[in-house]
Short mmCIF file of C-alpha atoms in Angstrom, two decimals:
data_model
loop_
_atom_site.label_atom_id
_atom_site.label_comp_id
_atom_site.label_asym_id
_atom_site.label_seq_id
_atom_site.Cartn_x
_atom_site.Cartn_y
_atom_site.Cartn_z
CA MET A 1 67.10 106.84 104.37
CA GLY A 2 69.60 105.94 101.70
CA TYR A 3 72.77 103.93 101.41
CA ARG A 4 76.22 105.51 101.27
CA SER A 5 79.15 103.97 99.55
CA PRO A 6 82.02 103.13 101.91
CA PRO A 7 84.45 105.94 102.78
CA VAL A 8 87.40 106.37 100.44
CA LEU A 9 90.83 107.65 101.34
CA HIS A 10 92.80 109.72 98.88
CA GLY A 11 96.19 109.59 100.59
CA ARG A 12 99.32 110.35 98.65
CA ARG A 13 101.75 107.64 99.62
CA PRO A 14 100.71 104.11 100.48
CA CYS A 15 102.80 102.30 103.01
CA GLU A 16 102.58 99.18 105.09
CA ARG A 17 100.99 98.71 108.47
CA ARG A 18 103.10 97.52 111.32
CA ARG A 19 103.74 93.79 111.71
CA GLY A 20 103.98 93.54 107.93
CA ARG A 21 100.24 93.66 107.23
CA PRO A 22 99.25 95.28 103.94
CA GLY A 23 97.44 98.59 104.00
CA ARG A 24 97.99 102.29 104.56
CA ARG A 25 99.48 103.82 107.67
CA LEU A 26 99.71 107.50 108.50
CA PRO A 27 103.36 108.02 109.55
CA ASP A 28 104.40 109.45 112.89
CA HIS A 29 104.90 113.16 113.24
CA PRO A 30 108.18 114.73 114.37
CA ASP A 31 108.30 116.75 117.56
CA ARG A 32 106.76 120.16 117.34
CA ALA A 33 106.76 123.17 119.57
CA PRO A 34 103.60 123.48 121.69
CA LEU A 35 103.23 127.15 120.74
CA GLN A 36 102.52 128.42 117.26
CA TRP A 37 100.95 131.27 115.34
CA ILE A 38 97.43 130.84 114.00
CA ARG A 39 94.92 133.14 112.36
CA ASP A 40 91.75 134.10 114.21
CA GLY A 41 89.25 135.68 111.84
CA GLY A 42 92.12 136.96 109.72
CA ARG A 43 94.28 138.14 112.64
CA ALA A 44 97.40 136.32 113.79
CA ARG A 45 97.57 135.31 117.43
CA ARG A 46 99.54 132.91 119.61
CA GLN A 47 98.03 129.46 120.14
CA PRO A 48 97.63 128.48 123.84
CA ASP A 49 99.99 125.73 124.95
CA ARG A 50 97.51 124.01 127.33
CA GLY A 51 100.15 123.73 130.01
CA GLY A 52 102.78 122.39 127.62
CA ARG A 53 100.76 119.27 126.72
CA ARG A 54 101.25 118.12 123.14
CA ASP A 55 98.78 116.50 120.82
CA PRO A 56 98.58 112.84 121.92
CA HIS A 57 97.99 111.75 118.33
CA PRO A 58 100.42 113.68 116.09
CA VAL A 59 100.05 112.94 112.39
CA GLU A 60 102.44 113.56 109.52
CA PRO A 61 100.93 115.97 106.98
CA ALA A 62 99.86 114.11 103.84
CA MET A 63 97.51 116.73 102.45
CA SER A 64 98.28 118.79 99.37
CA GLY A 65 96.71 121.96 100.78
CA THR A 66 98.44 124.53 102.92
CA ARG A 67 95.44 126.13 104.61
CA VAL A 68 92.53 124.97 106.77
CA VAL A 69 89.61 127.27 107.54
CA ILE A 70 87.56 126.27 110.59
CA LEU A 71 84.03 127.67 110.89
CA GLY A 72 82.89 127.28 114.49
CA ALA A 73 86.42 127.48 115.86
CA SER A 74 85.30 128.72 119.28
CA GLY A 75 83.15 125.64 119.86
CA PHE A 76 84.07 122.59 121.91
CA VAL A 77 85.22 120.47 118.96
CA GLY A 78 86.36 123.42 116.85
CA GLN A 79 88.87 124.55 119.47
CA ALA A 80 90.25 121.05 119.85
CA LEU A 81 90.63 120.67 116.08
CA ALA A 82 92.48 123.97 115.86
CA ARG A 83 94.91 122.71 118.50
CA ALA A 84 95.39 119.41 116.68
CA LEU A 85 96.15 121.13 113.38
CA GLY A 86 97.99 124.14 114.71
CA GLY A 87 101.33 122.48 115.37
CA ASP A 88 102.31 122.32 111.70
CA PRO A 89 104.34 125.43 110.75
CA ALA A 90 103.61 124.76 107.07
CA LEU A 91 99.84 124.76 107.61
CA GLU A 92 97.89 127.99 108.01
CA VAL A 93 94.90 127.55 110.31
CA VAL A 94 92.25 130.25 109.90
CA GLN A 95 89.65 130.32 112.66
CA HIS A 96 86.22 131.90 112.52
CA SER A 97 83.61 132.03 115.27
CA SER A 98 80.20 133.70 115.22
CA ARG A 99 82.01 136.83 116.39
CA THR A 100 84.04 137.08 113.19
CA LEU A 101 81.65 135.31 110.77
CA ASP A 102 77.95 134.92 111.51
CA LEU A 103 76.95 131.92 109.40
CA THR A 104 73.25 132.80 109.65
CA ARG A 105 73.90 135.94 107.54
CA PRO A 106 74.56 135.10 103.86
CA GLU A 107 76.56 138.28 103.27
CA ALA A 108 78.97 137.38 106.08
CA LEU A 109 80.35 134.50 104.01
CA SER A 110 82.26 137.02 101.89
CA ALA A 111 84.89 136.72 104.63
CA LEU A 112 85.86 133.43 102.96
CA ASP A 113 86.78 135.07 99.66
CA PRO A 114 90.42 135.88 100.59
CA VAL A 115 91.15 132.36 101.88
CA ALA A 116 89.37 130.26 99.25
CA GLY A 117 91.32 128.23 96.73
CA PRO A 118 92.23 124.66 95.76
CA GLU A 119 94.87 124.63 98.50
CA THR A 120 92.24 125.28 101.22
CA THR A 121 90.22 122.81 103.27
CA LEU A 122 86.98 124.24 104.64
CA VAL A 123 85.70 122.76 107.93
CA LEU A 124 82.13 123.42 109.08
CA ALA A 125 82.04 122.72 112.82
CA SER A 126 79.34 125.18 113.80
CA ALA A 127 75.83 124.36 115.04
CA LEU A 128 73.31 125.24 117.71
CA THR A 129 73.52 122.28 120.09
CA PRO A 130 70.58 120.48 121.77
CA ASP A 131 70.98 122.47 124.99
CA ARG A 132 69.87 125.52 122.98
CA GLY A 133 66.54 123.81 122.38
CA GLN A 134 65.10 121.03 120.24
CA ASN A 135 62.73 123.26 118.31
CA LEU A 136 62.05 124.84 114.94
CA ASP A 137 64.16 127.88 115.77
CA THR A 138 67.35 125.88 116.29
CA LEU A 139 66.51 123.57 113.38
CA SER A 140 66.05 126.47 110.97
CA ALA A 141 69.22 128.17 112.24
CA ASN A 142 71.32 125.06 111.67
CA ILE A 143 69.87 124.56 108.20
CA ALA A 144 70.47 128.24 107.41
CA MET A 145 74.14 127.96 108.38
CA ALA A 146 74.67 124.93 106.16
CA THR A 147 72.76 126.58 103.32
CA ASN A 148 74.82 129.75 103.48
CA VAL A 149 78.05 127.75 103.46
CA ALA A 150 76.74 125.81 100.46
CA ARG A 151 76.01 129.06 98.63
CA ALA A 152 79.59 130.13 99.27
CA LEU A 153 80.77 126.81 97.84
CA GLU A 154 78.78 127.53 94.69
CA ARG A 155 80.89 130.59 93.91
CA LEU A 156 84.22 129.75 95.60
CA THR A 157 86.74 126.98 95.05
CA PHE A 158 87.90 124.76 97.92
CA GLY A 159 90.08 121.69 97.66
CA HIS A 160 88.34 119.73 100.44
CA VAL A 161 85.23 120.23 102.59
CA VAL A 162 84.77 118.67 106.04
CA TYR A 163 81.43 118.64 107.86
CA VAL A 164 81.44 117.94 111.59
CA GLY A 165 78.13 116.18 112.09
CA SER A 166 76.58 114.10 114.84
CA ASP A 167 75.48 110.56 115.61
CA ALA A 168 72.08 112.12 116.38
CA VAL A 169 71.25 111.28 112.75
CA TYR A 170 70.88 107.62 113.81
CA GLY A 171 68.01 106.00 115.64
CA PHE A 172 68.33 103.59 118.55
CA ASP A 173 66.81 100.55 116.84
CA VAL A 174 70.05 99.24 115.28
CA ASN A 175 73.17 98.09 117.15
CA PRO A 176 76.01 98.13 116.42
CA VAL A 177 75.96 101.26 114.29
CA THR A 178 78.16 101.48 111.19
CA GLU A 179 78.50 104.06 108.45
CA ALA A 180 75.98 102.02 106.42
CA THR A 181 73.31 102.14 109.14
CA PRO A 182 70.19 103.94 107.82
CA VAL A 183 69.70 107.37 109.32
CA ALA A 184 66.64 107.99 111.49
CA PRO A 185 66.93 111.33 113.31
CA ALA A 186 64.40 111.68 116.10
CA GLY A 187 64.80 115.33 117.10
CA ALA A 188 65.34 118.78 115.64
CA TYR A 189 69.09 118.65 116.23
CA GLY A 190 69.50 115.33 114.42
CA PHE A 191 67.31 116.49 111.53
CA GLY A 192 69.37 119.66 111.24
CA LYS A 193 72.68 117.81 111.18
CA TYR A 194 71.46 115.37 108.54
CA ALA A 195 70.07 118.23 106.48
CA GLY A 196 73.50 119.86 106.68
CA GLU A 197 75.09 116.73 105.22
CA LYS A 198 72.70 116.62 102.29
CA ILE A 199 72.87 120.36 101.61
CA LEU A 200 76.65 120.20 101.27
CA GLU A 201 76.38 117.08 99.11
CA VAL A 202 74.04 118.88 96.71
CA VAL A 203 76.74 121.48 96.04
CA THR A 204 79.96 119.45 96.28
CA THR A 205 78.95 116.36 94.28
CA PRO A 206 78.33 118.01 90.88
CA ARG A 207 81.50 120.06 91.32
CA SER A 208 83.60 117.01 92.27
CA VAL A 209 84.68 118.69 95.51
CA PRO A 210 85.85 116.05 98.03
CA LEU A 211 83.46 115.96 101.00
CA LEU A 212 84.21 114.33 104.36
CA ILE A 213 81.31 113.86 106.82
CA LEU A 214 82.12 113.09 110.46
CA ARG A 215 79.30 111.72 112.60
CA VAL A 216 80.58 112.26 116.11
CA ALA A 217 79.47 110.21 119.12
CA GLY A 218 79.05 111.65 122.62
CA VAL A 219 82.05 113.91 123.27
CA TYR A 220 83.44 114.56 126.72
CA GLY A 221 86.36 116.58 128.01
CA PRO A 222 87.32 119.85 129.70
CA GLY A 223 85.85 123.00 128.27
CA ASP A 224 82.47 121.60 127.27
CA PRO A 225 80.02 124.48 127.71
CA HIS A 226 76.93 122.30 127.26
CA GLY A 227 77.24 119.91 130.21
CA SER A 228 75.62 117.10 128.27
CA TYR A 229 74.42 114.08 130.26
CA GLY A 230 77.32 111.78 131.04
CA PRO A 231 80.96 112.48 131.96
CA ASN A 232 80.64 116.24 131.45
CA SER A 233 77.49 116.76 133.51
CA PHE A 234 78.77 114.37 136.18
CA ALA A 235 82.05 116.32 136.48
CA ARG A 236 80.17 119.61 136.67
CA SER A 237 77.74 118.43 139.35
CA ILE A 238 80.51 116.85 141.42
CA ALA A 239 82.43 120.11 141.37
CA LYS A 240 79.27 121.91 142.50
CA ASP A 241 77.86 119.65 145.22
CA ARG A 242 79.67 116.27 145.05
CA THR A 243 76.60 114.57 143.61
CA VAL A 244 76.03 112.52 140.45
CA ARG A 245 72.47 112.40 139.15
CA LEU A 246 71.44 109.36 137.13
CA PHE A 247 68.22 108.89 135.20
CA GLY A 248 66.76 105.64 136.47
CA ASN A 249 69.62 103.32 137.36
CA GLY A 250 71.83 104.57 134.53
CA GLU A 251 71.44 101.38 132.48
CA GLU A 252 71.74 103.08 129.07
CA GLU A 253 74.99 102.40 127.25
CA ARG A 254 76.76 105.03 125.15
CA ASP A 255 80.09 105.42 123.39
CA HIS A 256 81.99 108.27 125.07
CA ILE A 257 84.88 109.77 123.08
CA PHE A 258 87.43 112.23 124.47
CA VAL A 259 87.44 115.61 122.72
CA ASP A 260 91.16 115.43 121.87
CA ASP A 261 90.53 112.07 120.22
CA VAL A 262 87.76 113.58 118.10
CA ALA A 263 90.18 116.30 117.02
CA GLY A 264 93.01 113.83 116.42
CA LEU A 265 90.83 111.60 114.26
CA ALA A 266 89.42 114.55 112.33
CA ALA A 267 92.91 115.92 111.73
CA ALA A 268 94.21 112.54 110.56
CA LEU A 269 91.31 112.04 108.14
CA LEU A 270 91.59 115.61 106.91
CA ARG A 271 95.32 115.27 106.26
CA ALA A 272 94.71 112.00 104.41
CA ARG A 273 92.13 113.72 102.19
CA ALA A 274 89.46 111.25 103.29
CA THR A 275 85.99 111.41 101.77
CA GLY A 276 82.64 109.84 102.58
CA VAL A 277 81.16 109.21 106.02
CA PHE A 278 83.03 108.24 109.17
CA ASN A 279 81.57 107.62 112.62
CA LEU A 280 83.94 109.04 115.23
CA ALA A 281 83.55 106.71 118.21
CA THR A 282 85.76 104.41 120.28
CA GLY A 283 83.90 101.15 119.68
CA GLU A 284 83.46 100.70 123.46
CA ALA A 285 80.08 101.35 125.08
CA ARG A 286 79.66 102.07 128.80
CA SER A 287 76.54 102.50 130.87
CA PHE A 288 76.01 105.81 132.62
CA ALA A 289 76.09 103.88 135.90
CA ASP A 290 79.59 102.62 135.05
CA VAL A 291 80.67 106.15 134.18
CA ALA A 292 79.37 107.39 137.54
CA LYS A 293 81.30 104.63 139.33
CA ALA A 294 84.47 105.51 137.41
CA VAL A 295 84.07 109.15 138.42
CA ARG A 296 83.57 108.20 142.06
CA ASP A 297 86.68 106.01 141.99
CA LEU A 298 88.85 108.87 140.71
CA VAL A 299 88.00 111.59 143.22
CA PRO A 300 89.49 111.65 146.74
CA TYR A 301 86.19 112.37 148.49
CA GLU A 302 82.77 110.83 148.95
CA VAL A 303 80.34 111.22 146.04
CA THR A 304 76.58 110.80 146.35
CA ILE A 305 74.79 109.10 143.47
CA THR A 306 71.10 109.94 143.23
CA ASN A 307 68.52 108.39 140.92
CA LEU A 308 66.04 110.61 139.07
CA PRO A 309 62.86 109.53 137.29
CA ARG A 310 63.63 108.26 133.83
CA LYS A 311 62.50 110.56 131.01
CA GLY A 312 62.17 107.89 128.32
CA ALA A 313 62.77 104.28 127.36
CA ILE A 314 66.10 102.55 127.97
CA THR A 315 68.19 102.79 124.80
CA HIS A 316 71.73 101.82 123.87
CA ARG A 317 74.21 103.03 121.28
CA ARG A 318 77.11 100.76 120.28
CA TYR A 319 79.47 101.11 117.32
CA ASP A 320 81.38 98.92 114.94
CA ILE A 321 84.33 101.18 114.01
CA GLY A 322 85.91 98.83 111.49
CA GLY A 323 85.82 101.49 108.78
CA LEU A 324 87.54 104.03 111.01
CA ARG A 325 90.17 101.50 112.08
CA ARG A 326 91.02 100.73 108.48
CA ALA A 327 91.43 104.42 107.72
CA VAL A 328 93.64 105.25 110.74
CA PRO A 329 94.92 101.84 111.92
CA ASP A 330 97.60 103.24 114.24
CA PHE A 331 95.40 105.71 116.09
CA ARG A 332 95.44 105.14 119.85
CA PHE A 333 92.44 106.31 121.84
CA THR A 334 92.90 108.03 125.17
CA PRO A 335 92.19 105.52 127.97
CA PHE A 336 88.81 106.34 129.47
CA ALA A 337 90.19 106.81 132.99
CA ASP A 338 92.80 109.27 131.69
CA GLY A 339 90.26 111.30 129.73
CA LEU A 340 87.89 111.28 132.68
CA ARG A 341 90.64 112.49 135.02
CA VAL A 342 91.47 115.42 132.73
CA THR A 343 87.75 116.22 132.48
CA LEU A 344 87.33 116.25 136.25
CA GLN A 345 90.34 118.52 136.56
CA GLY A 346 88.96 120.85 133.90
CA PHE A 347 85.65 121.21 135.73
CA GLY A 348 87.38 121.75 139.08
CA ALA A 349 86.31 118.42 140.56
CA LEU A 350 89.92 117.29 141.11
#
């Protein structure tokens, strides 16, 4: 459904990769305090320190702006992105959730007026997720949110726009997936996310506003309220009754990316003023059966694995992340066992 030109980085200072290879590297970030002030719907509050843990992927600011506004900041990815960006004392992070800005109401977008400007990056990380239903109601709500943000972009100036999308825009007939893979959404959620991309493009392109689209693979980690099938649902069910439930024999392969890695990648690309489309994935696919085994190996008690009737055909999703690697060559992904351990702890299974 259309070809996209490769992503383009608009970083300020080129430098060399390690080992003398030509290219651009995002420099390391100095130590920062784990606590900082952020703005929540226009009010300042203290950022949680998450037990003193620091961002595993700190990035030196390279952006020209001094403010980032996150719409959907109370969501799974939105919260993680706020943490990843919040350590910079020179960067103002403004957070809005549905409590402070209801994106389905056009008039609510007036809350953006005081924070708009060429120094501001606007991040849209809000959506009704598949667990809320794959139907016309959720589809229309997601399209309405993107449309209302686009209307705000018609009358306000922003220096950079970032859309947190989903790999649900792709079908399962092509592997490995790259940014050039044709989109083929199969459900209401995927259609809504792709519509959001195009709606923002319609407004930003003629105004020459840089637009970054992030198509995120399956995210796992502590704090996920959706319990999507995979590491998150396994951790939740183990905490409840020490049982993992697999569809069929769990043969399907997926790319599972830790939520802090999603935030770290998004922050790095945002700081580098990246534009175009990036798939946020690890490049490593695992079957659900392998994930269940990894979970069982990490907990100090017996886990029962049960097999449920399969709901559909066996499908796989693998990625070629060459484009992402070229953009952030020094980014180090969280080892799967480490991310899984933190997830199990977050759900009370460890």
